[in-house]
Coordinates of C-alpha atoms in Angstrom, one line a residue:
Chain A
M1 CA 7.3 12.3 5.9
D2 CA 7.2 15.9 6.6
L3 CA 4.3 15.5 9.0
K4 CA 5.2 15.0 12.6
T5 CA 3.6 11.7 13.7
T6 CA 2.6 13.3 17.0
D7 CA 0.1 15.6 15.1
L8 CA -1.8 12.6 13.8
K9 CA -4.7 10.3 15.0
Q10 CA -3.6 7.1 16.6
T11 CA -5.3 3.8 16.6
A12 CA -6.0 2.1 20.0
L13 CA -3.0 -0.1 19.4
N14 CA -0.4 2.6 18.8
D15 CA 1.6 1.8 22.0
I16 CA 1.9 -1.8 20.9
H17 CA 3.2 -0.8 17.3
V18 CA 5.7 1.5 18.9
A19 CA 6.9 -1.1 21.4
L20 CA 7.2 -3.6 18.6
G21 CA 9.6 -1.3 16.8
G22 CA 7.1 -0.4 14.1
K23 CA 8.1 2.3 11.8
M24 CA 5.2 4.7 12.0
V25 CA 4.2 7.0 9.0
E26 CA 1.3 9.2 8.2
F27 CA -1.5 7.5 6.3
A28 CA -4.9 9.0 5.8
G29 CA -4.4 11.4 8.8
Y30 CA -3.3 8.4 11.1
S31 CA 0.0 7.5 12.4
M32 CA 0.3 3.8 11.1
P33 CA 3.0 1.1 11.1
V34 CA 4.5 0.8 7.6
R35 CA 6.6 -2.1 8.8
Y36 CA 8.0 -3.8 11.8
T37 CA 10.9 -5.8 10.4
S38 CA 11.1 -5.6 6.5
D39 CA 8.5 -5.3 3.7
K40 CA 9.6 -8.4 2.1
E41 CA 9.9 -10.5 5.2
E42 CA 6.4 -9.4 6.3
H43 CA 5.1 -10.1 2.8
F44 CA 6.3 -13.7 2.9
A45 CA 5.2 -14.3 6.5
V46 CA 1.6 -13.5 5.4
R47 CA 1.9 -15.7 2.1
E48 CA 3.3 -18.6 4.1
N49 CA 1.9 -18.5 7.6
V50 CA -0.2 -15.7 9.2
G51 CA 0.1 -12.0 9.9
V52 CA -1.9 -9.4 11.8
F53 CA -2.6 -6.0 10.4
D54 CA -4.0 -3.1 12.5
V55 CA -6.3 -1.5 10.1
S56 CA -8.3 0.6 12.6
H57 CA -8.1 3.6 10.5
M58 CA -10.8 2.2 8.3
G59 CA -14.3 3.8 8.7
E60 CA -17.5 2.0 9.8
F61 CA -21.0 3.3 9.7
L62 CA -24.1 1.6 11.0
L63 CA -27.3 2.3 9.0
K64 CA -30.5 1.3 10.7
G65 CA -34.2 1.7 9.8
E66 CA -36.8 0.7 7.4
G67 CA -35.4 2.6 4.5
A68 CA -31.8 1.3 5.0
L69 CA -31.8 -1.1 2.1
D70 CA -33.4 1.6 -0.2
L71 CA -30.7 4.1 0.8
I72 CA -27.9 1.6 0.2
Q73 CA -29.4 0.6 -3.2
K74 CA -29.5 4.2 -4.1
V75 CA -25.8 5.0 -3.3
S76 CA -24.1 1.8 -4.1
S77 CA -23.5 0.1 -7.4
N78 CA -23.9 -3.6 -6.5
D79 CA -27.2 -5.0 -5.8
A80 CA -27.6 -5.1 -2.0
S81 CA -31.0 -6.8 -2.2
K82 CA -28.9 -10.1 -2.6
L83 CA -27.7 -9.7 0.9
Y84 CA -29.0 -11.7 3.8
P85 CA -28.0 -11.5 7.5
G86 CA -24.3 -12.9 7.7
R87 CA -23.5 -11.9 4.1
V88 CA -20.9 -9.3 3.0
Q89 CA -20.8 -7.6 -0.3
Y90 CA -18.1 -5.6 -2.2
S91 CA -19.5 -2.4 -3.7
C92 CA -18.8 1.1 -5.0
L93 CA -20.3 4.5 -4.3
P94 CA -20.5 6.1 -7.8
N95 CA -20.5 9.9 -8.0
E96 CA -22.7 11.9 -10.4
Q97 CA -19.9 12.5 -12.9
G98 CA -19.0 9.0 -13.8
G99 CA -16.4 8.4 -11.2
I100 CA -16.2 6.7 -7.8
I101 CA -16.7 8.4 -4.4
D102 CA -15.3 5.3 -2.7
D103 CA -15.2 1.4 -2.6
L104 CA -16.6 -0.2 0.4
V105 CA -17.9 -3.5 1.9
I106 CA -21.5 -3.8 3.2
Y107 CA -22.4 -6.2 5.9
M108 CA -26.0 -7.1 6.5
I109 CA -26.4 -7.5 10.2
A110 CA -30.1 -8.0 10.3
E111 CA -33.2 -6.8 8.4
N112 CA -33.1 -3.0 8.2
E113 CA -29.5 -3.0 9.8
Y114 CA -26.4 -2.7 7.8
Y115 CA -22.7 -2.0 8.5
L116 CA -20.6 -0.2 5.9
V117 CA -16.8 -0.3 6.0
V118 CA -15.1 2.5 4.0
N119 CA -11.5 3.8 3.3
A120 CA -10.0 5.8 6.0
S121 CA -9.2 8.8 3.6
N122 CA -12.9 8.9 2.6
V123 CA -14.7 8.6 6.0
Q124 CA -16.0 12.3 6.0
K125 CA -16.6 12.4 2.3
D126 CA -18.6 9.1 2.3
W127 CA -20.5 10.3 5.4
D128 CA -21.6 13.6 3.7
W129 CA -22.3 11.7 0.4
I130 CA -24.6 9.1 2.0
S131 CA -26.2 11.6 4.4
K132 CA -27.1 13.8 1.3
Y133 CA -29.2 10.9 -0.3
N134 CA -30.6 9.9 3.0
T135 CA -34.2 10.9 2.4
Y136 CA -35.3 7.6 3.6
G137 CA -35.3 8.5 7.4
V138 CA -32.4 6.1 8.0
E139 CA -30.5 6.4 11.3
M140 CA -26.8 6.7 10.6
T141 CA -24.0 6.2 13.2
N142 CA -20.4 6.8 12.6
L143 CA -18.6 4.3 14.6
S144 CA -15.2 4.9 12.9
D145 CA -13.6 6.5 16.0
Q146 CA -14.7 3.8 18.5
T147 CA -14.0 0.8 16.3
S148 CA -10.8 -1.2 15.9
M149 CA -10.2 -3.3 12.9
L150 CA -7.7 -6.2 12.7
A151 CA -7.1 -8.2 9.7
V152 CA -5.6 -11.7 10.4
Q153 CA -4.5 -13.0 7.0
G154 CA -2.5 -15.9 5.6
P155 CA -3.1 -19.8 5.0
K156 CA -2.7 -20.5 8.7
A157 CA -4.8 -17.7 9.9
T158 CA -8.0 -19.7 10.8
Q159 CA -6.1 -22.4 12.4
A160 CA -4.1 -19.9 14.5
L161 CA -7.3 -18.1 15.7
Q162 CA -9.5 -21.2 16.2
S163 CA -8.9 -21.6 20.0
L164 CA -10.3 -18.1 20.5
T165 CA -13.8 -18.7 19.4
D166 CA -16.5 -21.3 19.0
V167 CA -17.3 -20.2 15.5
K168 CA -15.7 -22.8 13.1
L169 CA -13.5 -20.5 11.2
D170 CA -12.5 -23.1 8.5
D171 CA -16.1 -23.6 7.7
M172 CA -16.9 -19.9 7.1
K173 CA -17.7 -19.1 3.5
F174 CA -15.7 -16.2 1.8
Y175 CA -17.7 -13.0 2.3
T176 CA -19.7 -14.2 5.1
F177 CA -19.5 -13.2 8.9
E178 CA -20.7 -14.0 12.3
K179 CA -21.3 -11.8 15.3
A180 CA -19.9 -14.0 18.3
T181 CA -17.6 -14.1 21.2
F182 CA -14.0 -13.9 20.3
A183 CA -11.1 -14.0 22.9
G184 CA -13.8 -13.7 25.6
V185 CA -15.3 -10.6 24.3
P186 CA -18.9 -10.8 23.1
D187 CA -20.5 -9.6 19.8
I188 CA -17.2 -9.3 17.7
I189 CA -17.9 -9.2 14.1
I190 CA -15.8 -12.1 12.6
S191 CA -15.7 -11.7 8.9
A192 CA -14.3 -14.1 6.3
T193 CA -12.9 -11.3 4.2
G194 CA -9.5 -9.6 3.5
Y195 CA -7.3 -7.6 1.2
T196 CA -4.6 -10.2 0.7
G197 CA -6.4 -13.0 -1.2
L198 CA -4.6 -15.5 1.1
G199 CA -7.4 -16.4 3.5
G200 CA -8.1 -15.4 7.1
V201 CA -10.6 -13.1 8.8
E202 CA -11.1 -9.5 9.6
L203 CA -12.4 -8.5 13.1
Y204 CA -14.3 -5.4 14.1
I205 CA -13.7 -4.7 17.8
P206 CA -14.8 -1.9 20.2
N207 CA -11.6 0.2 21.0
E208 CA -11.5 -0.7 24.7
H209 CA -11.0 -4.5 23.9
A210 CA -8.5 -4.0 21.0
E211 CA -5.4 -4.4 23.2
T212 CA -6.8 -7.5 25.0
I213 CA -7.7 -9.1 21.6
W214 CA -4.4 -8.2 20.0
N215 CA -2.5 -9.8 22.8
K216 CA -4.7 -13.1 22.9
I217 CA -4.4 -13.3 19.1
F218 CA -0.5 -13.3 19.4
E219 CA -0.7 -15.8 22.2
A220 CA -3.0 -18.2 20.3
G221 CA -0.9 -17.8 17.2
K222 CA 2.6 -18.3 18.8
D223 CA 2.9 -21.8 17.3
Y224 CA 2.0 -20.7 13.9
H225 CA 4.7 -18.0 13.6
I226 CA 2.1 -15.1 13.9
Q227 CA 3.5 -11.7 13.4
A228 CA 2.5 -8.0 13.0
I229 CA 2.4 -6.7 9.5
G230 CA 2.6 -3.1 8.3
L231 CA 0.9 -1.3 5.5
G232 CA 4.0 -1.8 3.1
A233 CA 3.3 -5.5 2.9
R234 CA -0.4 -5.0 2.8
D235 CA 0.1 -3.1 -0.4
T236 CA 2.5 -5.5 -2.0
L237 CA 0.1 -8.4 -1.1
R238 CA -2.9 -6.7 -2.5
L239 CA -1.1 -5.6 -5.7
E240 CA 0.0 -9.2 -6.4
K241 CA -3.8 -10.1 -6.5
G242 CA -4.5 -6.9 -8.4
Y243 CA -7.1 -5.5 -5.9
C244 CA -7.9 -1.9 -6.4
L245 CA -6.7 0.8 -4.0
Y246 CA -8.8 3.9 -3.7
G247 CA -6.8 7.1 -4.5
N248 CA -4.5 5.0 -6.7
D249 CA -6.4 2.8 -9.1
I250 CA -9.9 4.1 -8.6
D251 CA -10.9 7.7 -7.8
D252 CA -13.5 10.5 -8.5
T253 CA -12.5 10.4 -12.2
T254 CA -12.5 6.7 -12.9
S255 CA -15.6 4.8 -13.8
P256 CA -16.2 1.4 -12.2
L257 CA -16.5 -0.1 -15.6
E258 CA -13.0 1.1 -16.7
A259 CA -11.7 -0.2 -13.4
G260 CA -12.9 -3.6 -14.1
L261 CA -15.6 -3.4 -11.4
G262 CA -18.5 -4.2 -13.8
W263 CA -19.1 -7.2 -11.6
V264 CA -20.2 -5.0 -8.8
T265 CA -22.1 -2.6 -11.0
K266 CA -25.6 -4.0 -11.4
F267 CA -28.2 -2.4 -13.6
T268 CA -30.9 -4.4 -11.9
K269 CA -31.8 -1.4 -9.9
D270 CA -31.6 2.4 -10.2
F271 CA -28.6 4.1 -8.3
V272 CA -26.6 7.3 -8.5
N273 CA -25.5 7.8 -12.1
S274 CA -26.8 4.4 -13.2
E275 CA -28.2 5.8 -16.5
A276 CA -24.9 7.2 -17.6
L277 CA -22.9 4.1 -16.6
K278 CA -25.4 1.8 -18.4
K279 CA -24.9 3.9 -21.5
Q280 CA -21.0 3.6 -21.0
K281 CA -21.4 -0.1 -20.7
E282 CA -23.5 -0.4 -23.9
E283 CA -21.1 1.9 -25.8
G284 CA -18.0 0.3 -24.4
V285 CA -15.3 2.0 -22.3
K286 CA -12.4 3.8 -24.0
R287 CA -9.8 2.9 -21.4
K288 CA -9.3 0.1 -19.1
L289 CA -7.4 -0.7 -15.9
V290 CA -4.9 -3.4 -16.7
A291 CA -2.3 -5.3 -14.8
F292 CA 1.1 -5.5 -16.3
K293 CA 4.6 -7.0 -15.4
M294 CA 7.9 -5.6 -16.3
V295 CA 9.9 -7.5 -19.0
D296 CA 12.9 -5.1 -18.8
K297 CA 14.3 -4.6 -15.3
G298 CA 12.8 -1.7 -13.6
I299 CA 10.0 -0.8 -11.1
P300 CA 6.8 1.0 -12.3
R301 CA 5.5 3.7 -9.8
H302 CA 2.2 5.5 -9.3
G303 CA 2.1 8.4 -11.9
Y304 CA 4.7 7.0 -14.4
E305 CA 3.5 7.4 -17.9
L306 CA 2.5 4.3 -20.1
L307 CA 3.3 4.2 -23.8
N308 CA 2.7 2.1 -26.8
T309 CA 5.7 0.6 -28.6
D310 CA 5.7 3.7 -30.8
G311 CA 6.4 5.9 -27.8
K312 CA 2.9 7.4 -27.8
N313 CA 1.1 8.1 -24.4
I314 CA -1.6 5.5 -23.7
G315 CA -2.1 6.1 -20.0
R316 CA -0.5 6.1 -16.5
V317 CA 0.6 3.7 -13.9
T318 CA -1.9 3.9 -10.8
S319 CA -0.1 1.3 -8.7
G320 CA 3.4 -0.1 -9.0
S321 CA 6.0 -2.0 -7.0
M322 CA 8.5 -4.6 -7.0
S323 CA 6.8 -7.8 -6.5
P324 CA 8.4 -9.7 -3.6
S325 CA 7.0 -13.0 -4.8
L326 CA 8.0 -12.7 -8.5
N327 CA 11.1 -10.5 -7.9
I328 CA 10.1 -8.2 -10.9
G329 CA 8.3 -4.9 -11.2
I330 CA 4.5 -5.2 -11.4
G331 CA 1.8 -2.6 -11.8
L332 CA -1.7 -1.5 -12.6
G333 CA -2.6 1.3 -14.9
Y334 CA -5.1 2.7 -17.3
V335 CA -4.5 2.0 -21.1
T336 CA -6.5 2.5 -24.2
K337 CA -8.9 -0.2 -24.9
E338 CA -7.0 -1.5 -28.0
L339 CA -4.0 -2.2 -25.8
S340 CA -5.8 -3.7 -22.8
K341 CA -5.6 -7.5 -23.9
P342 CA -3.3 -9.8 -21.9
G343 CA -0.2 -10.5 -24.0
N344 CA 0.1 -7.0 -25.4
E345 CA 3.4 -5.2 -25.1
I346 CA 3.4 -1.7 -23.6
M347 CA 6.1 0.6 -22.3
V348 CA 6.7 2.2 -19.0
Q349 CA 8.5 5.6 -18.9
V350 CA 10.9 5.1 -15.9
R351 CA 12.9 8.2 -15.4
N352 CA 14.7 8.7 -18.7
K353 CA 14.1 5.3 -20.3
Q354 CA 11.2 3.5 -21.9
L355 CA 11.0 0.0 -20.5
K356 CA 9.2 -3.1 -21.9
A357 CA 6.2 -4.4 -20.0
E358 CA 3.5 -7.0 -20.8
V359 CA -0.3 -6.8 -20.0
I360 CA -1.3 -9.9 -18.0
K361 CA -4.5 -11.5 -16.7
L362 CA -4.7 -11.2 -13.1
P363 CA -3.8 -12.3 -10.4
F364 CA 0.0 -12.0 -10.7
I365 CA 0.3 -15.0 -8.5
Chain B
M1 CA 21.4 3.8 15.0
N2 CA 25.1 3.6 14.0
F3 CA 26.8 6.6 12.3
P4 CA 30.6 6.0 12.3
D5 CA 32.8 9.0 13.6
N6 CA 35.3 8.7 10.8
L7 CA 32.8 9.5 8.0
K8 CA 31.4 12.7 6.6
Y9 CA 27.7 13.2 5.8
T10 CA 25.2 15.0 3.7
K11 CA 21.7 16.3 4.6
E12 CA 20.5 13.9 1.8
H13 CA 21.5 11.0 4.1
E14 CA 24.7 10.0 2.3
W15 CA 28.1 9.2 4.0
I16 CA 31.5 10.0 2.5
R17 CA 34.6 8.2 3.5
L18 CA 37.6 10.4 2.3
E19 CA 40.6 8.4 0.9
E20 CA 43.9 9.2 -0.7
D21 CA 44.3 11.4 -3.9
N22 CA 41.2 13.4 -3.4
T23 CA 39.0 10.3 -3.8
A24 CA 36.1 9.2 -1.5
V25 CA 33.6 6.3 -1.2
I26 CA 30.0 7.3 -1.1
G27 CA 27.0 5.4 0.3
I28 CA 23.7 5.9 2.1
T29 CA 23.4 6.0 5.8
A30 CA 21.8 3.5 8.2
H31 CA 19.1 6.0 8.7
A32 CA 18.4 6.3 4.9
Q33 CA 18.3 2.6 4.3
S34 CA 15.8 2.2 7.4
E35 CA 13.6 4.9 5.9
L36 CA 13.5 3.3 2.4
G37 CA 13.0 -0.3 3.6
D38 CA 14.2 -3.3 1.5
V39 CA 16.4 -2.0 -1.3
V40 CA 15.7 -4.0 -4.5
Y41 CA 17.4 -2.2 -7.2
V42 CA 20.4 0.4 -7.3
E43 CA 20.6 2.0 -10.8
I44 CA 23.9 3.9 -11.3
E45 CA 24.9 4.7 -14.9
T46 CA 27.1 7.7 -14.5
E47 CA 30.4 5.8 -14.2
G48 CA 33.1 8.0 -15.7
E49 CA 31.0 11.1 -15.8
E50 CA 32.1 14.5 -14.5
L51 CA 29.2 15.9 -12.4
E52 CA 28.2 19.1 -10.5
K53 CA 27.6 19.1 -6.8
D54 CA 24.0 17.8 -6.0
A55 CA 23.8 16.2 -9.6
V56 CA 21.7 12.9 -9.5
F57 CA 24.3 10.2 -9.9
G58 CA 21.9 7.3 -9.5
T59 CA 18.7 5.9 -8.0
V60 CA 18.0 3.5 -5.3
E61 CA 14.7 1.6 -5.5
A62 CA 13.1 0.0 -2.4
V63 CA 10.0 -2.2 -2.5
K64 CA 7.9 0.9 -1.6
T65 CA 9.8 3.9 -2.6
V66 CA 12.4 5.3 -5.0
A67 CA 15.1 8.0 -4.0
D68 CA 17.6 9.8 -6.0
L69 CA 21.3 9.8 -5.0
Y70 CA 23.1 13.2 -5.1
L71 CA 26.8 13.7 -5.6
P72 CA 28.1 15.4 -2.4
A73 CA 30.5 17.6 -4.3
E74 CA 31.6 18.4 -7.8
G75 CA 33.8 15.6 -9.3
T76 CA 34.0 12.4 -11.3
V77 CA 32.3 9.1 -10.7
L78 CA 35.3 6.7 -10.8
E79 CA 33.7 3.3 -9.9
V80 CA 30.3 1.7 -9.1
N81 CA 29.8 -1.0 -6.6
E82 CA 29.2 -4.0 -9.1
K83 CA 27.9 -6.3 -6.2
L84 CA 24.8 -4.2 -5.9
A85 CA 23.5 -5.4 -9.2
D86 CA 22.8 -8.9 -7.9
T87 CA 22.7 -8.1 -4.2
P88 CA 21.1 -4.8 -3.6
E89 CA 20.2 -5.9 0.0
L90 CA 23.7 -5.3 0.9
V91 CA 22.7 -1.5 1.3
N92 CA 20.3 -2.6 4.0
Q93 CA 22.6 -5.2 5.6
D94 CA 26.0 -3.2 5.5
P95 CA 25.4 0.3 4.5
Y96 CA 28.9 1.6 5.5
G97 CA 30.6 -1.4 4.2
E98 CA 29.7 -3.9 1.4
G99 CA 26.7 -1.6 0.6
W100 CA 28.8 1.3 -0.7
M101 CA 27.7 2.8 -3.9
I102 CA 30.3 4.8 -5.7
K103 CA 34.0 5.9 -5.7
M104 CA 34.5 9.5 -6.8
K105 CA 37.3 12.0 -7.3
F106 CA 36.7 15.5 -5.7
A107 CA 37.3 18.4 -8.3
N108 CA 38.3 20.5 -5.3
I109 CA 39.2 18.7 -2.1
A110 CA 38.4 21.9 -0.2
D111 CA 34.7 21.1 -0.9
A112 CA 35.1 18.3 1.6
E113 CA 35.2 20.9 4.4
E114 CA 31.5 21.7 3.7
L115 CA 30.3 18.2 4.3
L116 CA 28.5 17.5 7.8
S117 CA 30.4 16.1 10.6
V118 CA 29.0 13.1 12.4
T119 CA 27.8 15.4 15.2
D120 CA 25.9 17.6 12.8
Y121 CA 24.4 14.7 10.9
K122 CA 23.1 13.0 14.2
A123 CA 21.5 16.3 15.2
L124 CA 19.9 16.5 11.8
V125 CA 18.4 12.8 11.9
E126 CA 17.3 13.4 15.6
A127 CA 15.6 16.8 14.9

């Protein structure tokens, strides 16, 4: 909170956030709304109805050319050959030391044309990384600064938006997308994806149309109690589903296998550091990312120490919060493999106390 | 934002209402609760303790953040607001009233003169 929000990059919707009374904070070099009303109220609005997140800080790269698939296969851990036009895939960019450069989603637009969506804090790092491996002559375009992204999430999201497009939103399968007219603007990527686990779509919009589309979404969603949601609720919603956040739960030092991302680490092809990761898979990981809920009253926070019941260090909390839905502290963290099974009791060092917690199987709710 | 004239303030965003017998009621300001967001847990386990100025007398946990509470002057923690155990949201709803945190006794009442006036505090928040 030391940074002045005026020194930061702004999304195309900044004036709207300010007019709505959004509390603006620094996030990944951007001034972003952390909340408009209250974290809890916004959390429940998305769980019960529908909410709109401005996530325009996210990065978008377009990769075009005959070698595009080969390049993606080389830098990403999932098997992108399974993609077809209209299909989205979650994946990782492994580094050469066993860690993760970033996690991302990959859209196959057409043959030899892919759209990559990366974390805001990693845009430059990812760009440099992918460029470094681009010996395939792939034409890369960084669209991050000209693209707005809205996530419209919640059980009523598709109903609330249906009047704005001919695409049958309810019929879209999870992790598919269409490029279609939305709110009168042609060629919008409408993607059945999200970071809340509560249904809805994500929209990729040229900046010049962002405000118009935002306003039309709110008009269309009026009867569904649609409201703007800040990054605060975005974090509590994703944590209740146990989704990883880059920089917290995964980073340059965590292996995708330790992080439970084995399902997007496919050894059907060669990729950066695949040999070492394959060996790690065969030998088994020493630590694992687990989800836990507090048994004692207290709230785990990023960086707090995790202990076994004898008080010996077993790892650290990577994400932690009060769960608005469960009204208890919940978290993610790395623990030794022996203690990673659901049901195991672990301890969290909260200030001067060691508080009881239980490893659980995701999702929390 | 509301900052009552009859209170004293600290740069740690606490308010102090001076009462009789060198005692005072302490809470966090409307600005502080707004910065924190929904308060979900107030942990104060220093009742009865004599503490130095700026000693941490408790912790306030919001959904997204955690903040320490600092004693505005040397003194004794006399009483903790029991209502906050079950209804921590009072800190958001009524920061200067039902959301008070502790009552304390100043070791030296002259220390109260070092606290910020409402004008000074407003200037700090608006800076």
